[in-house]
């Protein structure tokens, strides 16, 4: 489902997806207005979508009832639910909850908070998962990497980092990447000291205990993670050092800065944040995104679904 259905970038991306029959789409908004705008933009395939008006009582009535049920502990009334569902992000998320759609892509107009908040409230985390994290698929000419967490958790502790590592490895597998997970730090194998170093080392140990089959090592510096020569010099015998493709950053500062450096200076295409740990794929767009990033995120969401 694409909740921001009357935005040009969304319409262009939808047309591309529908022309190639890549995914089925529900576009939220006024069908006639969207089709008319599509014609102005020279688009020819939007009629293949299903359109969902936000004032359709056939959908809205069960949606209100379900939202009141899900938010009963918060004392949500029918009036409050209807007010909440006037927000397209909430409306789109509830289409996923009710089973009309398998996943959602939003954020070209709405902030990350507006996209993520409804998901946290009504989609919630998968059984056994305690948190949601935000990863980026970083695509270069000859390889793909996962960077995490770059979007959600400000300063995760060792337990949380271990869960983020496991979520990221699972996501790597979903896209055909054999995960080799590097727990990043300013230290490699004890070369530096401090609480932040201990945190990454402990997170690595917890992840190894939870998933003994996973190739994961740390703590390690970025050069040791990506350069076989440096990696095996600093971290001899590690199956990950020099060959990492799934990178776990110690906090959101490092992660967000790191992915943007790779994107802007390193020539990587960055797709995300992909939200990990939710019961259904709900994915956020940057408000600076273009139509290509929208359809790429739609494909990623479909793959995760």
Short mmCIF file of N, CA, C and O in Angstrom, two decimals, residues 208-264:
data_model
loop_
_atom_site.label_atom_id
_atom_site.label_comp_id
_atom_site.label_asym_id
_atom_site.label_seq_id
_atom_site.Cartn_x
_atom_site.Cartn_y
_atom_site.Cartn_z
N UNK A 208 26.61 -14.25 19.17
CA UNK A 208 27.20 -15.58 18.90
C UNK A 208 26.52 -16.66 19.72
O UNK A 208 26.26 -17.77 19.23
N UNK A 209 26.20 -16.35 20.97
CA UNK A 209 25.52 -17.32 21.84
C UNK A 209 24.12 -17.62 21.33
O UNK A 209 23.65 -18.76 21.39
N UNK A 210 23.44 -16.59 20.79
CA UNK A 210 22.06 -16.77 20.30
C UNK A 210 22.03 -17.45 18.93
O UNK A 210 21.05 -18.14 18.61
N UNK A 211 23.08 -17.25 18.12
CA UNK A 211 23.11 -17.82 16.77
C UNK A 211 24.52 -18.33 16.47
O UNK A 211 25.29 -17.68 15.75
N UNK A 212 24.88 -19.51 17.02
CA UNK A 212 26.25 -20.01 16.88
C UNK A 212 26.69 -20.22 15.43
O UNK A 212 27.89 -20.21 15.14
N UNK A 213 25.72 -20.43 14.54
CA UNK A 213 26.05 -20.70 13.13
C UNK A 213 26.38 -19.42 12.36
O UNK A 213 26.90 -19.48 11.23
N UNK A 214 26.08 -18.26 12.94
CA UNK A 214 26.25 -16.98 12.24
C UNK A 214 27.72 -16.56 12.23
O UNK A 214 28.39 -16.59 13.25
N UNK A 215 28.20 -16.13 11.07
CA UNK A 215 29.55 -15.56 10.96
C UNK A 215 29.50 -14.13 11.47
O UNK A 215 29.02 -13.22 10.78
N UNK A 216 29.96 -13.91 12.69
CA UNK A 216 29.94 -12.59 13.30
C UNK A 216 31.18 -12.42 14.15
O UNK A 216 31.60 -13.35 14.85
N UNK A 217 31.80 -11.25 14.08
CA UNK A 217 32.99 -11.00 14.88
C UNK A 217 33.05 -9.53 15.28
O UNK A 217 32.43 -8.67 14.65
N UNK A 218 33.81 -9.26 16.32
CA UNK A 218 33.97 -7.90 16.79
C UNK A 218 34.51 -7.90 18.20
O UNK A 218 34.60 -8.95 18.83
N UNK A 219 34.93 -6.77 18.65
CA UNK A 219 34.77 -5.50 17.95
C UNK A 219 35.85 -5.32 16.89
O UNK A 219 36.95 -5.85 17.04
N UNK A 220 35.54 -4.55 15.83
CA UNK A 220 36.53 -4.31 14.78
C UNK A 220 36.32 -2.94 14.15
O UNK A 220 35.21 -2.43 14.07
N UNK A 221 37.45 -2.36 13.71
CA UNK A 221 37.40 -1.10 12.98
C UNK A 221 36.92 -1.35 11.55
O UNK A 221 36.98 -2.49 11.05
N UNK A 222 36.48 -0.28 10.91
CA UNK A 222 35.89 -0.46 9.58
C UNK A 222 36.90 -1.00 8.57
O UNK A 222 36.57 -1.85 7.75
N UNK A 223 38.14 -0.52 8.66
CA UNK A 223 39.14 -1.02 7.70
C UNK A 223 39.40 -2.51 7.91
O UNK A 223 39.58 -3.28 6.95
N UNK A 224 39.38 -2.94 9.17
CA UNK A 224 39.57 -4.38 9.44
C UNK A 224 38.38 -5.19 8.97
O UNK A 224 38.51 -6.36 8.61
N UNK A 225 37.22 -4.57 8.92
CA UNK A 225 36.01 -5.28 8.47
C UNK A 225 35.99 -5.49 6.96
O UNK A 225 35.47 -6.50 6.48
N UNK A 226 36.57 -4.53 6.19
CA UNK A 226 36.41 -4.58 4.73
C UNK A 226 37.68 -4.92 3.95
O UNK A 226 37.60 -5.35 2.80
N UNK A 227 38.84 -4.76 4.55
CA UNK A 227 40.09 -5.04 3.82
C UNK A 227 40.67 -6.38 4.28
O UNK A 227 41.06 -6.51 5.45
N UNK A 228 40.74 -7.37 3.39
CA UNK A 228 41.30 -8.67 3.80
C UNK A 228 42.70 -8.55 4.37
O UNK A 228 43.04 -9.22 5.36
N UNK A 229 43.54 -7.68 3.79
CA UNK A 229 44.92 -7.53 4.28
C UNK A 229 44.93 -6.97 5.69
O UNK A 229 45.55 -7.53 6.61
N UNK A 230 44.20 -5.86 5.90
CA UNK A 230 44.15 -5.22 7.22
C UNK A 230 43.41 -6.12 8.21
O UNK A 230 43.83 -6.30 9.36
N UNK A 231 42.33 -6.72 7.73
CA UNK A 231 41.51 -7.55 8.61
C UNK A 231 42.27 -8.72 9.19
O UNK A 231 42.23 -8.97 10.40
N UNK A 232 42.99 -9.43 8.34
CA UNK A 232 43.70 -10.61 8.83
C UNK A 232 44.97 -10.24 9.60
O UNK A 232 45.45 -11.02 10.41
N UNK A 233 45.47 -9.02 9.38
CA UNK A 233 46.60 -8.54 10.17
C UNK A 233 46.14 -8.19 11.59
O UNK A 233 46.76 -8.57 12.58
N UNK A 234 45.01 -7.49 11.68
CA UNK A 234 44.52 -7.02 12.98
C UNK A 234 43.70 -8.07 13.72
O UNK A 234 43.61 -8.03 14.94
N UNK A 235 43.05 -8.97 12.94
CA UNK A 235 42.12 -9.93 13.55
C UNK A 235 42.36 -11.29 12.89
O UNK A 235 41.50 -11.82 12.19
N UNK A 236 43.55 -11.87 13.09
CA UNK A 236 43.93 -13.11 12.37
C UNK A 236 42.97 -14.25 12.67
O UNK A 236 42.54 -14.45 13.80
N UNK A 237 42.62 -14.97 11.60
CA UNK A 237 41.77 -16.15 11.75
C UNK A 237 40.29 -15.86 11.79
O UNK A 237 39.47 -16.80 11.80
N UNK A 238 39.89 -14.61 11.77
CA UNK A 238 38.46 -14.28 11.80
C UNK A 238 37.82 -14.58 10.45
O UNK A 238 38.35 -14.21 9.40
N UNK A 239 36.65 -15.25 10.45
CA UNK A 239 35.95 -15.51 9.19
C UNK A 239 35.27 -14.27 8.64
O UNK A 239 34.79 -14.27 7.50
N UNK A 240 35.24 -13.21 9.45
CA UNK A 240 34.52 -11.98 9.05
C UNK A 240 35.49 -10.86 8.67
O UNK A 240 35.25 -10.15 7.69
N UNK A 241 36.58 -10.70 9.43
CA UNK A 241 37.51 -9.58 9.22
C UNK A 241 38.01 -9.56 7.78
O UNK A 241 38.56 -10.54 7.29
N UNK A 242 37.77 -8.44 7.10
CA UNK A 242 38.17 -8.30 5.70
C UNK A 242 37.08 -8.68 4.72
O UNK A 242 37.17 -8.35 3.53
N UNK A 243 36.03 -9.35 5.20
CA UNK A 243 35.00 -9.87 4.30
C UNK A 243 33.58 -9.51 4.75
O UNK A 243 32.60 -10.04 4.24
N UNK A 244 33.46 -8.60 5.71
CA UNK A 244 32.14 -8.27 6.26
C UNK A 244 31.24 -7.66 5.18
O UNK A 244 31.70 -6.90 4.32
N UNK A 245 29.95 -7.99 5.24
CA UNK A 245 28.98 -7.38 4.34
C UNK A 245 27.75 -6.86 5.11
O UNK A 245 26.84 -6.28 4.53
N UNK A 246 27.74 -7.09 6.42
CA UNK A 246 26.66 -6.62 7.28
C UNK A 246 27.32 -5.90 8.45
O UNK A 246 28.03 -6.53 9.25
N UNK A 247 27.11 -4.59 8.52
CA UNK A 247 27.87 -3.75 9.44
C UNK A 247 26.96 -3.21 10.53
O UNK A 247 25.95 -2.55 10.24
N UNK A 248 27.31 -3.48 11.79
CA UNK A 248 26.52 -3.01 12.93
C UNK A 248 27.27 -1.86 13.59
O UNK A 248 28.38 -2.03 14.10
N UNK A 249 26.64 -0.69 13.57
CA UNK A 249 27.25 0.52 14.12
C UNK A 249 26.92 0.65 15.60
O UNK A 249 25.86 0.21 16.05
N UNK A 250 27.80 1.27 16.37
CA UNK A 250 27.60 1.33 17.83
C UNK A 250 26.45 2.24 18.26
O UNK A 250 25.90 2.07 19.34
N UNK A 251 26.09 3.21 17.43
CA UNK A 251 24.97 4.09 17.78
C UNK A 251 24.46 4.77 16.50
O UNK A 251 25.05 4.62 15.42
N UNK A 252 23.36 5.51 16.65
CA UNK A 252 22.72 6.10 15.47
C UNK A 252 23.58 7.20 14.84
O UNK A 252 23.54 7.40 13.62
N UNK A 253 24.37 7.89 15.65
CA UNK A 253 25.28 8.91 15.10
C UNK A 253 26.21 8.28 14.08
O UNK A 253 26.32 8.73 12.94
N UNK A 254 26.91 7.24 14.50
CA UNK A 254 27.87 6.57 13.62
C UNK A 254 27.18 5.97 12.40
O UNK A 254 27.66 6.09 11.27
N UNK A 255 26.04 5.33 12.63
CA UNK A 255 25.33 4.66 11.54
C UNK A 255 24.81 5.63 10.50
O UNK A 255 24.98 5.41 9.29
N UNK A 256 24.18 6.70 10.95
CA UNK A 256 23.60 7.67 10.02
C UNK A 256 24.69 8.39 9.23
O UNK A 256 24.60 8.55 8.01
N UNK A 257 25.75 8.80 9.93
CA UNK A 257 26.86 9.46 9.25
C UNK A 257 27.55 8.49 8.29
O UNK A 257 27.88 8.84 7.15
N UNK A 258 27.74 7.25 8.75
CA UNK A 258 28.43 6.25 7.93
C UNK A 258 27.74 5.95 6.62
O UNK A 258 28.36 5.91 5.55
N UNK A 259 26.42 5.76 6.69
CA UNK A 259 25.72 5.41 5.43
C UNK A 259 25.70 6.59 4.48
O UNK A 259 25.80 6.43 3.25
N UNK A 260 25.60 7.82 5.03
CA UNK A 260 25.58 8.99 4.15
C UNK A 260 26.95 9.25 3.51
O UNK A 260 27.03 9.69 2.36
N UNK A 261 28.03 8.95 4.22
CA UNK A 261 29.37 9.06 3.61
C UNK A 261 29.50 8.05 2.47
O UNK A 261 29.97 8.38 1.38
N UNK A 262 29.07 6.81 2.72
CA UNK A 262 29.15 5.78 1.68
C UNK A 262 28.30 6.18 0.46
O UNK A 262 28.70 5.96 -0.69
N UNK A 263 27.14 6.78 0.74
CA UNK A 263 26.23 7.17 -0.35
C UNK A 263 26.79 8.36 -1.13
O UNK A 263 26.84 8.32 -2.37
N UNK A 264 27.21 9.40 -0.43
CA UNK A 264 27.58 10.65 -1.10
C UNK A 264 29.01 10.67 -1.63
O UNK A 264 29.28 11.28 -2.66
#
